[in-house]
mmCIF file of N, CA and C in Angstrom:
data_model
loop_
_atom_site.group_PDB
_atom_site.id
_atom_site.type_symbol
_atom_site.label_atom_id
_atom_site.label_comp_id
_atom_site.label_asym_id
_atom_site.label_seq_id
_atom_site.Cartn_x
_atom_site.Cartn_y
_atom_site.Cartn_z
ATOM 1 N N UNK A 1 14.334 43.754 -213.242
ATOM 2 C CA UNK A 1 13.398 42.940 -213.438
ATOM 3 C C UNK A 1 12.140 43.651 -213.840
ATOM 4 N N UNK A 2 11.167 42.997 -214.414
ATOM 5 C CA UNK A 2 9.968 43.332 -214.652
ATOM 6 C C UNK A 2 9.182 43.196 -213.591
ATOM 7 N N UNK A 3 8.236 44.165 -213.348
ATOM 8 C CA UNK A 3 7.102 43.796 -212.259
ATOM 9 C C UNK A 3 5.630 44.515 -212.903
ATOM 10 N N UNK A 4 4.447 44.190 -212.153
ATOM 11 C CA UNK A 4 3.392 44.833 -212.937
ATOM 12 C C UNK A 4 3.308 46.214 -213.096
ATOM 13 N N UNK A 5 4.252 47.045 -212.481
ATOM 14 C CA UNK A 5 4.323 48.446 -212.354
ATOM 15 C C UNK A 5 5.351 48.961 -213.346
ATOM 16 N N UNK A 6 5.996 47.984 -214.229
ATOM 17 C CA UNK A 6 7.029 48.443 -214.830
ATOM 18 C C UNK A 6 8.284 47.928 -214.725
ATOM 19 N N UNK A 7 9.413 48.372 -214.688
ATOM 20 C CA UNK A 7 10.613 47.580 -214.508
ATOM 21 C C UNK A 7 11.289 48.144 -213.223
ATOM 22 N N UNK A 8 11.935 47.437 -212.687
ATOM 23 C CA UNK A 8 12.812 47.586 -211.521
ATOM 24 C C UNK A 8 14.371 47.256 -211.744
ATOM 25 N N UNK A 9 15.230 48.122 -211.261
ATOM 26 C CA UNK A 9 16.624 48.129 -211.256
ATOM 27 C C UNK A 9 17.051 47.647 -209.860
ATOM 28 N N UNK A 10 17.468 46.373 -209.682
ATOM 29 C CA UNK A 10 17.940 45.878 -208.441
ATOM 30 C C UNK A 10 19.596 46.029 -208.304
ATOM 31 N N UNK A 11 20.065 46.583 -207.078
ATOM 32 C CA UNK A 11 21.597 46.684 -207.011
ATOM 33 C C UNK A 11 21.849 46.106 -205.606
ATOM 34 N N UNK A 12 23.004 45.349 -205.686
ATOM 35 C CA UNK A 12 23.476 44.787 -204.608
ATOM 36 C C UNK A 12 25.149 45.042 -204.192
ATOM 37 N N UNK A 13 25.500 44.643 -203.162
ATOM 38 C CA UNK A 13 26.983 44.778 -202.683
ATOM 39 C C UNK A 13 27.132 43.565 -202.126
ATOM 40 N N UNK A 14 27.800 42.611 -202.857
ATOM 41 C CA UNK A 14 28.058 41.143 -202.149
ATOM 42 C C UNK A 14 26.739 40.561 -201.899
ATOM 43 N N UNK A 15 26.489 40.517 -200.416
ATOM 44 C CA UNK A 15 25.415 39.576 -200.022
ATOM 45 C C UNK A 15 24.371 40.652 -199.572
ATOM 46 N N UNK A 16 24.281 41.724 -199.980
ATOM 47 C CA UNK A 16 23.174 42.590 -199.268
ATOM 48 C C UNK A 16 22.446 43.553 -200.510
ATOM 49 N N UNK A 17 21.105 43.589 -200.346
ATOM 50 C CA UNK A 17 20.683 44.472 -201.255
ATOM 51 C C UNK A 17 20.778 45.882 -200.801
ATOM 52 N N UNK A 18 20.849 46.727 -201.724
ATOM 53 C CA UNK A 18 21.225 48.173 -201.503
ATOM 54 C C UNK A 18 20.423 49.199 -202.049
ATOM 55 N N UNK A 19 19.689 48.703 -203.182
ATOM 56 C CA UNK A 19 18.775 49.685 -203.741
ATOM 57 C C UNK A 19 18.032 49.102 -204.769
ATOM 58 N N UNK A 20 16.506 49.759 -204.879
ATOM 59 C CA UNK A 20 15.557 49.319 -205.657
ATOM 60 C C UNK A 20 15.133 50.695 -206.463
ATOM 61 N N UNK A 21 15.232 50.736 -207.627
ATOM 62 C CA UNK A 21 14.695 51.834 -208.442
ATOM 63 C C UNK A 21 13.801 51.499 -209.419
ATOM 64 N N UNK A 22 12.849 52.299 -209.531
ATOM 65 C CA UNK A 22 11.815 52.115 -210.486
ATOM 66 C C UNK A 22 12.163 52.591 -212.029
ATOM 67 N N UNK A 23 12.054 52.001 -213.027
ATOM 68 C CA UNK A 23 12.520 52.457 -214.315
ATOM 69 C C UNK A 23 11.362 52.718 -215.152
ATOM 70 N N UNK A 24 11.401 53.622 -216.121
ATOM 71 C CA UNK A 24 10.140 53.837 -217.031
ATOM 72 C C UNK A 24 10.529 52.855 -218.323
ATOM 73 N N UNK A 25 11.920 52.545 -218.469
ATOM 74 C CA UNK A 25 12.236 51.661 -219.683
ATOM 75 C C UNK A 25 12.997 50.408 -218.793
ATOM 76 N N UNK A 26 13.060 49.379 -219.641
ATOM 77 C CA UNK A 26 13.697 48.354 -219.189
ATOM 78 C C UNK A 26 15.288 48.448 -219.052
ATOM 79 N N UNK A 27 15.917 48.518 -217.966
ATOM 80 C CA UNK A 27 17.127 49.069 -217.677
ATOM 81 C C UNK A 27 18.277 48.264 -218.557
ATOM 82 N N UNK A 28 19.309 48.659 -219.262
ATOM 83 C CA UNK A 28 20.486 47.894 -219.874
ATOM 84 C C UNK A 28 21.151 47.485 -218.565
ATOM 85 N N UNK A 29 21.294 46.161 -218.381
ATOM 86 C CA UNK A 29 22.482 45.539 -217.467
ATOM 87 C C UNK A 29 23.550 45.051 -217.895
ATOM 88 N N UNK A 30 24.604 45.859 -217.797
ATOM 89 C CA UNK A 30 25.880 45.209 -218.399
ATOM 90 C C UNK A 30 26.582 44.271 -217.188
ATOM 91 N N UNK A 31 25.893 44.246 -215.879
ATOM 92 C CA UNK A 31 26.822 43.452 -214.814
ATOM 93 C C UNK A 31 26.187 42.194 -214.977
ATOM 94 N N UNK A 32 27.178 41.023 -214.437
ATOM 95 C CA UNK A 32 26.803 39.705 -214.440
ATOM 96 C C UNK A 32 26.075 39.692 -213.254
ATOM 97 N N UNK A 33 24.716 39.219 -213.259
ATOM 98 C CA UNK A 33 24.296 39.102 -211.912
ATOM 99 C C UNK A 33 23.492 37.925 -211.879
ATOM 100 N N UNK A 34 23.708 37.112 -213.023
ATOM 101 C CA UNK A 34 23.015 35.806 -212.869
ATOM 102 C C UNK A 34 23.248 34.915 -211.719
ATOM 103 N N UNK A 35 24.427 35.158 -211.303
ATOM 104 C CA UNK A 35 24.633 33.979 -209.967
ATOM 105 C C UNK A 35 24.587 34.633 -208.578
ATOM 106 N N UNK A 36 24.108 36.117 -208.722
ATOM 107 C CA UNK A 36 24.195 36.726 -207.349
ATOM 108 C C UNK A 36 23.073 36.405 -206.492
ATOM 109 N N UNK A 37 23.252 35.612 -205.443
ATOM 110 C CA UNK A 37 22.119 35.192 -204.708
ATOM 111 C C UNK A 37 21.318 35.973 -204.005
ATOM 112 N N UNK A 38 21.966 37.240 -203.496
ATOM 113 C CA UNK A 38 20.995 38.228 -203.026
ATOM 114 C C UNK A 38 19.817 38.636 -204.093
ATOM 115 N N UNK A 39 20.439 38.925 -205.433
ATOM 116 C CA UNK A 39 19.669 39.433 -206.421
ATOM 117 C C UNK A 39 18.587 38.471 -206.724
ATOM 118 N N UNK A 40 18.891 37.137 -206.861
ATOM 119 C CA UNK A 40 18.154 36.108 -207.179
ATOM 120 C C UNK A 40 16.796 36.118 -206.156
ATOM 121 N N UNK A 41 17.266 36.185 -204.903
ATOM 122 C CA UNK A 41 16.439 36.069 -203.609
ATOM 123 C C UNK A 41 15.567 37.136 -203.779
ATOM 124 N N UNK A 42 16.057 38.408 -204.050
ATOM 125 C CA UNK A 42 15.110 39.632 -204.213
ATOM 126 C C UNK A 42 14.148 39.602 -205.120
ATOM 127 N N UNK A 43 14.489 38.979 -206.393
ATOM 128 C CA UNK A 43 13.515 38.708 -207.457
ATOM 129 C C UNK A 43 12.443 37.574 -207.207
ATOM 130 N N UNK A 44 12.910 36.673 -206.452
ATOM 131 C CA UNK A 44 12.061 35.595 -205.901
ATOM 132 C C UNK A 44 11.045 36.327 -204.779
ATOM 133 N N UNK A 45 11.392 37.095 -204.005
ATOM 134 C CA UNK A 45 10.385 37.644 -203.063
ATOM 135 C C UNK A 45 9.711 38.689 -203.590
ATOM 136 N N UNK A 46 10.218 39.262 -204.647
ATOM 137 C CA UNK A 46 9.413 40.381 -205.292
ATOM 138 C C UNK A 46 8.202 39.658 -206.052
ATOM 139 N N UNK A 47 8.563 38.910 -206.698
ATOM 140 C CA UNK A 47 7.547 38.118 -207.576
ATOM 141 C C UNK A 47 6.649 37.465 -206.696
ATOM 142 N N UNK A 48 6.942 36.881 -205.517
ATOM 143 C CA UNK A 48 6.016 36.473 -204.522
ATOM 144 C C UNK A 48 5.116 37.621 -204.056
ATOM 145 N N UNK A 49 5.522 38.742 -203.793
ATOM 146 C CA UNK A 49 4.810 39.913 -203.373
ATOM 147 C C UNK A 49 3.891 40.352 -204.223
ATOM 148 N N UNK A 50 4.251 40.498 -205.800
ATOM 149 C CA UNK A 50 3.518 40.680 -206.733
ATOM 150 C C UNK A 50 2.285 39.938 -207.068
ATOM 151 N N UNK A 51 2.645 38.341 -206.703
ATOM 152 C CA UNK A 51 1.626 37.401 -207.031
ATOM 153 C C UNK A 51 0.795 36.985 -205.416
ATOM 154 N N UNK A 52 0.935 37.907 -204.489
ATOM 155 C CA UNK A 52 0.206 38.087 -203.359
ATOM 156 C C UNK A 52 0.366 36.816 -202.580
ATOM 157 N N UNK A 53 1.794 36.268 -202.615
ATOM 158 C CA UNK A 53 2.017 35.422 -201.722
ATOM 159 C C UNK A 53 3.023 35.665 -200.603
ATOM 160 N N UNK A 54 3.214 36.786 -200.578
ATOM 161 C CA UNK A 54 4.385 37.523 -199.749
ATOM 162 C C UNK A 54 3.748 38.724 -199.178
ATOM 163 N N UNK A 55 3.880 38.988 -197.693
ATOM 164 C CA UNK A 55 3.729 40.188 -197.253
ATOM 165 C C UNK A 55 4.745 40.969 -196.542
ATOM 166 N N UNK A 56 5.753 40.110 -196.365
ATOM 167 C CA UNK A 56 7.065 40.778 -195.820
ATOM 168 C C UNK A 56 8.350 40.255 -196.482
ATOM 169 N N UNK A 57 9.403 41.030 -196.351
ATOM 170 C CA UNK A 57 10.537 40.723 -197.212
ATOM 171 C C UNK A 57 11.606 40.224 -196.008
ATOM 172 N N UNK A 58 12.463 39.156 -196.321
ATOM 173 C CA UNK A 58 13.369 38.624 -195.430
ATOM 174 C C UNK A 58 14.765 38.670 -195.916
ATOM 175 N N UNK A 59 14.851 39.572 -197.164
ATOM 176 C CA UNK A 59 16.090 39.605 -197.830
ATOM 177 C C UNK A 59 17.069 40.408 -196.998
ATOM 178 N N UNK A 60 18.493 40.061 -197.093
ATOM 179 C CA UNK A 60 19.267 40.885 -196.386
ATOM 180 C C UNK A 60 19.537 42.396 -197.051
ATOM 181 N N UNK A 61 19.435 43.548 -196.267
ATOM 182 C CA UNK A 61 19.528 44.548 -196.737
ATOM 183 C C UNK A 61 20.687 45.583 -196.208
ATOM 184 N N UNK A 62 21.085 46.431 -196.764
ATOM 185 C CA UNK A 62 21.992 47.529 -196.353
ATOM 186 C C UNK A 62 21.351 48.996 -196.574
ATOM 187 N N UNK A 63 21.121 49.738 -195.650
ATOM 188 C CA UNK A 63 20.716 51.211 -196.001
ATOM 189 C C UNK A 63 21.615 52.183 -195.631
ATOM 190 N N UNK A 64 22.260 53.038 -196.342
ATOM 191 C CA UNK A 64 22.802 54.303 -195.773
ATOM 192 C C UNK A 64 22.127 55.358 -195.773
ATOM 193 N N UNK A 65 22.113 56.136 -194.730
ATOM 194 C CA UNK A 65 21.341 57.177 -194.244
ATOM 195 C C UNK A 65 21.548 57.747 -192.856
ATOM 196 N N UNK A 66 21.115 58.939 -192.714
ATOM 197 C CA UNK A 66 21.319 59.507 -191.209
ATOM 198 C C UNK A 66 20.540 58.758 -190.454
ATOM 199 N N UNK A 67 20.868 59.108 -189.070
ATOM 200 C CA UNK A 67 20.229 58.399 -187.938
ATOM 201 C C UNK A 67 18.721 58.500 -187.943
ATOM 202 N N UNK A 68 18.320 59.683 -188.250
ATOM 203 C CA UNK A 68 16.837 60.374 -188.397
ATOM 204 C C UNK A 68 16.469 59.428 -189.601
ATOM 205 N N UNK A 69 16.800 59.199 -190.691
ATOM 206 C CA UNK A 69 16.528 58.493 -191.882
ATOM 207 C C UNK A 69 16.321 56.733 -191.321
ATOM 208 N N UNK A 70 17.198 56.335 -190.710
ATOM 209 C CA UNK A 70 17.163 55.181 -190.076
ATOM 210 C C UNK A 70 15.883 54.744 -189.229
ATOM 211 N N UNK A 71 15.664 55.943 -188.299
ATOM 212 C CA UNK A 71 14.644 55.941 -187.383
ATOM 213 C C UNK A 71 13.128 55.885 -188.346
ATOM 214 N N UNK A 72 13.294 56.604 -189.294
ATOM 215 C CA UNK A 72 11.864 56.750 -190.074
ATOM 216 C C UNK A 72 11.788 55.280 -190.821
ATOM 217 N N UNK A 73 12.862 54.721 -191.533
ATOM 218 C CA UNK A 73 12.831 53.679 -192.221
ATOM 219 C C UNK A 73 12.351 52.535 -191.295
ATOM 220 N N UNK A 74 12.935 52.562 -190.055
ATOM 221 C CA UNK A 74 12.369 51.352 -189.243
ATOM 222 C C UNK A 74 11.087 51.358 -188.842
ATOM 223 N N UNK A 75 10.575 52.790 -188.630
ATOM 224 C CA UNK A 75 9.162 53.245 -188.301
ATOM 225 C C UNK A 75 8.075 52.624 -189.122
ATOM 226 N N UNK A 76 8.339 52.805 -190.674
ATOM 227 C CA UNK A 76 7.666 52.342 -191.763
ATOM 228 C C UNK A 76 7.572 50.917 -191.733
ATOM 229 N N UNK A 77 8.558 50.233 -191.374
ATOM 230 C CA UNK A 77 8.398 48.883 -191.298
ATOM 231 C C UNK A 77 7.582 48.067 -190.533
ATOM 232 N N UNK A 78 7.065 49.061 -189.637
ATOM 233 C CA UNK A 78 5.818 48.586 -188.741
ATOM 234 C C UNK A 78 4.539 48.611 -189.257
ATOM 235 N N UNK A 79 4.442 49.329 -190.452
ATOM 236 C CA UNK A 79 2.991 49.560 -190.949
ATOM 237 C C UNK A 79 2.558 48.265 -191.282
ATOM 238 N N UNK A 80 1.419 47.648 -191.040
ATOM 239 C CA UNK A 80 1.120 46.433 -191.559
ATOM 240 C C UNK A 80 0.763 46.442 -192.876
ATOM 241 N N UNK A 81 0.902 45.382 -193.843
ATOM 242 C CA UNK A 81 0.637 45.018 -195.122
ATOM 243 C C UNK A 81 -0.832 45.391 -195.314
ATOM 244 N N UNK A 82 -1.213 46.327 -196.340
ATOM 245 C CA UNK A 82 -2.399 46.522 -196.627
ATOM 246 C C UNK A 82 -2.931 47.785 -195.989
ATOM 247 N N UNK A 83 -2.323 48.239 -194.982
ATOM 248 C CA UNK A 83 -2.577 49.417 -194.301
ATOM 249 C C UNK A 83 -1.810 50.744 -194.616
ATOM 250 N N UNK A 84 -2.340 51.972 -194.215
ATOM 251 C CA UNK A 84 -1.534 53.066 -194.248
ATOM 252 C C UNK A 84 -1.292 53.834 -193.032
ATOM 253 N N UNK A 85 -0.360 54.775 -193.118
ATOM 254 C CA UNK A 85 -0.271 55.666 -191.968
ATOM 255 C C UNK A 85 0.224 56.995 -192.434
ATOM 256 N N UNK A 86 -0.194 58.169 -191.534
ATOM 257 C CA UNK A 86 0.213 59.391 -192.165
ATOM 258 C C UNK A 86 1.638 59.796 -191.840
ATOM 259 N N UNK A 87 2.191 60.768 -192.386
ATOM 260 C CA UNK A 87 3.476 61.223 -192.087
ATOM 261 C C UNK A 87 3.575 61.783 -190.678
ATOM 262 N N UNK A 88 2.548 62.347 -190.117
ATOM 263 C CA UNK A 88 2.342 62.911 -188.837
ATOM 264 C C UNK A 88 2.577 61.724 -187.785
ATOM 265 N N UNK A 89 1.809 60.669 -188.069
ATOM 266 C CA UNK A 89 1.876 59.483 -187.132
ATOM 267 C C UNK A 89 3.087 58.843 -187.133
ATOM 268 N N UNK A 90 3.935 58.705 -188.160
ATOM 269 C CA UNK A 90 5.375 58.144 -188.273
ATOM 270 C C UNK A 90 6.222 59.241 -187.152
ATOM 271 N N UNK A 91 6.078 60.497 -187.518
ATOM 272 C CA UNK A 91 6.672 61.492 -186.708
ATOM 273 C C UNK A 91 6.532 61.392 -185.336
ATOM 274 N N UNK A 92 5.478 61.076 -184.792
ATOM 275 C CA UNK A 92 4.972 60.900 -183.507
ATOM 276 C C UNK A 92 5.742 59.457 -183.115
ATOM 277 N N UNK A 93 5.479 58.480 -183.934
ATOM 278 C CA UNK A 93 6.314 57.171 -183.554
ATOM 279 C C UNK A 93 7.807 57.338 -183.172
ATOM 280 N N UNK A 94 8.423 58.070 -183.893
ATOM 281 C CA UNK A 94 9.836 58.284 -183.917
ATOM 282 C C UNK A 94 10.197 59.495 -182.793
ATOM 283 N N UNK A 95 9.181 59.913 -182.302
ATOM 284 C CA UNK A 95 9.285 60.905 -181.059
ATOM 285 C C UNK A 95 9.792 62.140 -181.288
ATOM 286 N N UNK A 96 9.336 62.568 -182.638
ATOM 287 C CA UNK A 96 9.429 64.237 -183.231
ATOM 288 C C UNK A 96 8.300 64.428 -183.837
ATOM 289 N N UNK A 97 7.146 64.613 -183.100
ATOM 290 C CA UNK A 97 5.723 64.903 -183.705
ATOM 291 C C UNK A 97 5.667 65.992 -184.541
ATOM 292 N N UNK A 98 6.523 67.010 -184.525
ATOM 293 C CA UNK A 98 6.482 68.263 -185.514
ATOM 294 C C UNK A 98 7.365 67.902 -186.650
ATOM 295 N N UNK A 99 8.080 66.894 -186.831
ATOM 296 C CA UNK A 99 8.939 66.674 -187.958
ATOM 297 C C UNK A 99 8.166 65.783 -189.059
ATOM 298 N N UNK A 100 6.895 65.908 -189.375
ATOM 299 C CA UNK A 100 6.349 65.189 -190.391
ATOM 300 C C UNK A 100 6.925 65.611 -191.859
ATOM 301 N N UNK A 101 7.315 66.790 -192.060
ATOM 302 C CA UNK A 101 7.990 67.162 -193.466
ATOM 303 C C UNK A 101 9.495 66.511 -193.640
ATOM 304 N N UNK A 102 10.142 66.505 -192.527
ATOM 305 C CA UNK A 102 11.431 65.570 -192.430
ATOM 306 C C UNK A 102 11.130 64.154 -192.779
ATOM 307 N N UNK A 103 9.850 63.712 -192.132
ATOM 308 C CA UNK A 103 9.805 62.191 -192.399
ATOM 309 C C UNK A 103 9.501 62.016 -193.769
ATOM 310 N N UNK A 104 8.739 62.986 -194.650
ATOM 311 C CA UNK A 104 8.669 62.970 -195.969
ATOM 312 C C UNK A 104 9.906 62.849 -196.747
ATOM 313 N N UNK A 105 11.024 63.832 -196.244
ATOM 314 C CA UNK A 105 12.175 63.698 -196.907
ATOM 315 C C UNK A 105 12.857 62.621 -196.804
ATOM 316 N N UNK A 106 13.023 61.911 -195.532
ATOM 317 C CA UNK A 106 13.691 60.661 -195.341
ATOM 318 C C UNK A 106 12.843 59.549 -196.127
ATOM 319 N N UNK A 107 11.666 59.798 -196.312
ATOM 320 C CA UNK A 107 11.018 58.591 -197.179
ATOM 321 C C UNK A 107 11.431 58.771 -198.553
ATOM 322 N N UNK A 108 11.488 60.079 -199.088
ATOM 323 C CA UNK A 108 12.130 60.220 -200.363
ATOM 324 C C UNK A 108 13.580 59.713 -200.713
ATOM 325 N N UNK A 109 14.401 59.609 -199.666
ATOM 326 C CA UNK A 109 15.451 59.031 -199.558
ATOM 327 C C UNK A 109 15.821 57.491 -199.661
ATOM 328 N N UNK A 110 14.473 56.997 -199.311
ATOM 329 C CA UNK A 110 14.512 55.340 -199.204
ATOM 330 C C UNK A 110 15.031 54.625 -200.269
ATOM 331 N N UNK A 111 16.012 54.084 -200.103
ATOM 332 C CA UNK A 111 16.568 53.584 -201.346
ATOM 333 C C UNK A 111 15.885 52.106 -201.569
ATOM 334 N N UNK A 112 15.014 51.484 -200.916
ATOM 335 C CA UNK A 112 14.597 50.306 -201.112
ATOM 336 C C UNK A 112 12.807 50.256 -201.052
ATOM 337 N N UNK A 113 12.281 51.082 -201.785
ATOM 338 C CA UNK A 113 10.975 50.918 -202.074
ATOM 339 C C UNK A 113 10.225 49.568 -202.111
ATOM 340 N N UNK A 114 9.246 49.403 -201.696
ATOM 341 C CA UNK A 114 8.442 48.247 -201.710
ATOM 342 C C UNK A 114 8.995 47.165 -200.450
ATOM 343 N N UNK A 115 10.321 46.907 -200.465
ATOM 344 C CA UNK A 115 10.819 46.178 -199.317
ATOM 345 C C UNK A 115 10.609 47.134 -198.000
ATOM 346 N N UNK A 116 11.115 48.449 -198.111
ATOM 347 C CA UNK A 116 10.906 49.292 -196.992
ATOM 348 C C UNK A 116 9.713 50.112 -197.567
ATOM 349 N N UNK A 117 8.496 49.811 -197.038
ATOM 350 C CA UNK A 117 7.322 50.257 -197.549
ATOM 351 C C UNK A 117 6.847 51.589 -197.320
ATOM 352 N N UNK A 118 7.600 52.677 -198.040
ATOM 353 C CA UNK A 118 6.966 53.755 -197.860
ATOM 354 C C UNK A 118 5.962 54.289 -198.667
ATOM 355 N N UNK A 119 5.466 53.378 -199.604
ATOM 356 C CA UNK A 119 4.238 53.589 -200.172
ATOM 357 C C UNK A 119 3.008 53.628 -199.193
ATOM 358 N N UNK A 120 3.347 52.834 -198.182
ATOM 359 C CA UNK A 120 2.075 52.944 -197.055
ATOM 360 C C UNK A 120 2.068 54.199 -196.288
ATOM 361 N N UNK A 121 2.727 55.340 -196.606
ATOM 362 C CA UNK A 121 2.724 56.393 -195.864
ATOM 363 C C UNK A 121 1.762 57.471 -196.763
ATOM 364 N N UNK A 122 0.927 58.133 -196.161
ATOM 365 C CA UNK A 122 -0.059 58.970 -196.769
ATOM 366 C C UNK A 122 -0.178 60.388 -196.128
ATOM 367 N N UNK A 123 -0.929 61.081 -196.750
ATOM 368 C CA UNK A 123 -1.204 62.594 -196.235
ATOM 369 C C UNK A 123 -2.061 62.571 -195.001
ATOM 370 N N UNK A 124 -2.212 63.434 -194.112
ATOM 371 C CA UNK A 124 -2.931 63.166 -192.773
ATOM 372 C C UNK A 124 -4.330 63.123 -193.257
ATOM 373 N N UNK A 125 -4.837 63.727 -194.319
ATOM 374 C CA UNK A 125 -6.133 63.729 -194.622
ATOM 375 C C UNK A 125 -6.516 62.455 -195.619
ATOM 376 N N UNK A 126 -5.531 61.692 -195.777
ATOM 377 C CA UNK A 126 -5.834 60.369 -196.743
ATOM 378 C C UNK A 126 -5.397 60.467 -197.829
ATOM 379 N N UNK A 127 -4.989 61.967 -198.365
ATOM 380 C CA UNK A 127 -4.522 61.850 -199.874
ATOM 381 C C UNK A 127 -3.083 61.224 -199.874
ATOM 382 N N UNK A 128 -2.994 60.742 -201.377
ATOM 383 C CA UNK A 128 -1.638 60.264 -201.613
ATOM 384 C C UNK A 128 -0.689 61.428 -201.947
ATOM 385 N N UNK A 129 0.447 61.545 -201.238
ATOM 386 C CA UNK A 129 1.344 62.540 -201.381
ATOM 387 C C UNK A 129 2.969 61.790 -201.640
ATOM 388 N N UNK A 130 3.566 62.351 -202.370
ATOM 389 C CA UNK A 130 5.117 62.063 -202.499
ATOM 390 C C UNK A 130 5.495 60.593 -202.668
ATOM 391 N N UNK A 131 5.892 60.245 -203.758
ATOM 392 C CA UNK A 131 6.525 58.825 -203.883
ATOM 393 C C UNK A 131 7.392 59.027 -205.146
ATOM 394 N N UNK A 132 8.545 58.322 -204.980
ATOM 395 C CA UNK A 132 9.618 58.534 -205.724
ATOM 396 C C UNK A 132 9.429 58.088 -207.224
ATOM 397 N N UNK A 133 8.560 57.029 -207.373
ATOM 398 C CA UNK A 133 8.236 56.517 -208.502
ATOM 399 C C UNK A 133 6.803 57.029 -209.151
ATOM 400 N N UNK A 134 6.225 58.061 -208.467
ATOM 401 C CA UNK A 134 4.903 58.684 -208.937
ATOM 402 C C UNK A 134 3.927 58.399 -207.892
ATOM 403 N N UNK A 135 2.791 59.221 -208.091
ATOM 404 C CA UNK A 135 1.577 58.844 -207.216
ATOM 405 C C UNK A 135 0.913 57.537 -207.955
ATOM 406 N N UNK A 136 0.949 57.509 -209.165
ATOM 407 C CA UNK A 136 0.237 56.382 -209.604
ATOM 408 C C UNK A 136 0.705 55.141 -209.320
ATOM 409 N N UNK A 137 1.832 54.973 -209.170
ATOM 410 C CA UNK A 137 2.671 53.474 -208.678
ATOM 411 C C UNK A 137 2.293 53.508 -207.288
ATOM 412 N N UNK A 138 2.417 54.570 -206.459
ATOM 413 C CA UNK A 138 2.160 54.626 -205.063
ATOM 414 C C UNK A 138 0.448 53.834 -204.932
ATOM 415 N N UNK A 139 -0.327 54.550 -205.866
ATOM 416 C CA UNK A 139 -1.923 54.069 -205.549
ATOM 417 C C UNK A 139 -1.995 52.773 -206.087
ATOM 418 N N UNK A 140 -1.295 52.289 -206.868
ATOM 419 C CA UNK A 140 -1.280 50.855 -207.543
ATOM 420 C C UNK A 140 -0.834 49.881 -206.324
ATOM 421 N N UNK A 141 0.363 50.341 -205.785
ATOM 422 C CA UNK A 141 0.977 49.210 -204.633
ATOM 423 C C UNK A 141 -0.041 49.502 -203.586
ATOM 424 N N UNK A 142 -0.682 50.460 -203.191
ATOM 425 C CA UNK A 142 -1.682 50.474 -202.065
ATOM 426 C C UNK A 142 -2.847 49.484 -202.485
ATOM 427 N N UNK A 143 -3.244 49.693 -203.577
ATOM 428 C CA UNK A 143 -4.469 48.933 -203.996
ATOM 429 C C UNK A 143 -4.139 47.356 -204.104
ATOM 430 N N UNK A 144 -3.092 47.175 -204.545
ATOM 431 C CA UNK A 144 -2.339 45.748 -204.645
ATOM 432 C C UNK A 144 -2.510 45.036 -203.289
ATOM 433 N N UNK A 145 -1.867 45.784 -202.290
ATOM 434 C CA UNK A 145 -2.074 45.149 -201.117
ATOM 435 C C UNK A 145 -3.337 45.206 -200.396
ATOM 436 N N UNK A 146 -4.261 45.954 -200.706
ATOM 437 C CA UNK A 146 -5.330 45.956 -200.099
ATOM 438 C C UNK A 146 -6.500 44.943 -200.827
ATOM 439 N N UNK A 147 -6.392 44.518 -201.906
ATOM 440 C CA UNK A 147 -6.877 43.521 -202.570
ATOM 441 C C UNK A 147 -6.505 42.190 -202.332
ATOM 442 N N UNK A 148 -5.501 41.911 -201.664
ATOM 443 C CA UNK A 148 -5.025 40.798 -201.115
ATOM 444 C C UNK A 148 -4.826 40.564 -199.706
ATOM 445 N N UNK A 149 -5.764 41.348 -198.947
ATOM 446 C CA UNK A 149 -5.908 40.977 -197.672
ATOM 447 C C UNK A 149 -6.940 40.078 -197.381
#
């Protein structure tokens, strides 16, 4: 799908969303997905998000990762829309206060950016650090949310 920040490739397995990938070019889609309800619902929810009509996602997801990854991904879902939190705070939330670098690695493995809002995690000094789609898109996502509060 096309979004204000470029193109997104959405992947599902039956009735669950499994991956969102930022693409520099419009992806060639050879899959028949016109009648895939989870992809259609994901597109609708993402469009609502980009049009400032949605702050949380309710599409059914499946994320494969380690137990640590799952804890990190759950923790970042508690960051309110339009707000940010540091890697160190996330490490404290999951009960491993010195694991801020491991938190960063887990966020780098997040298969569902935007839906699982890893863009809301920043450096302890407020700097933007680390984002799979690049810091420019991370900045745009944060600004998008802050402008719609």
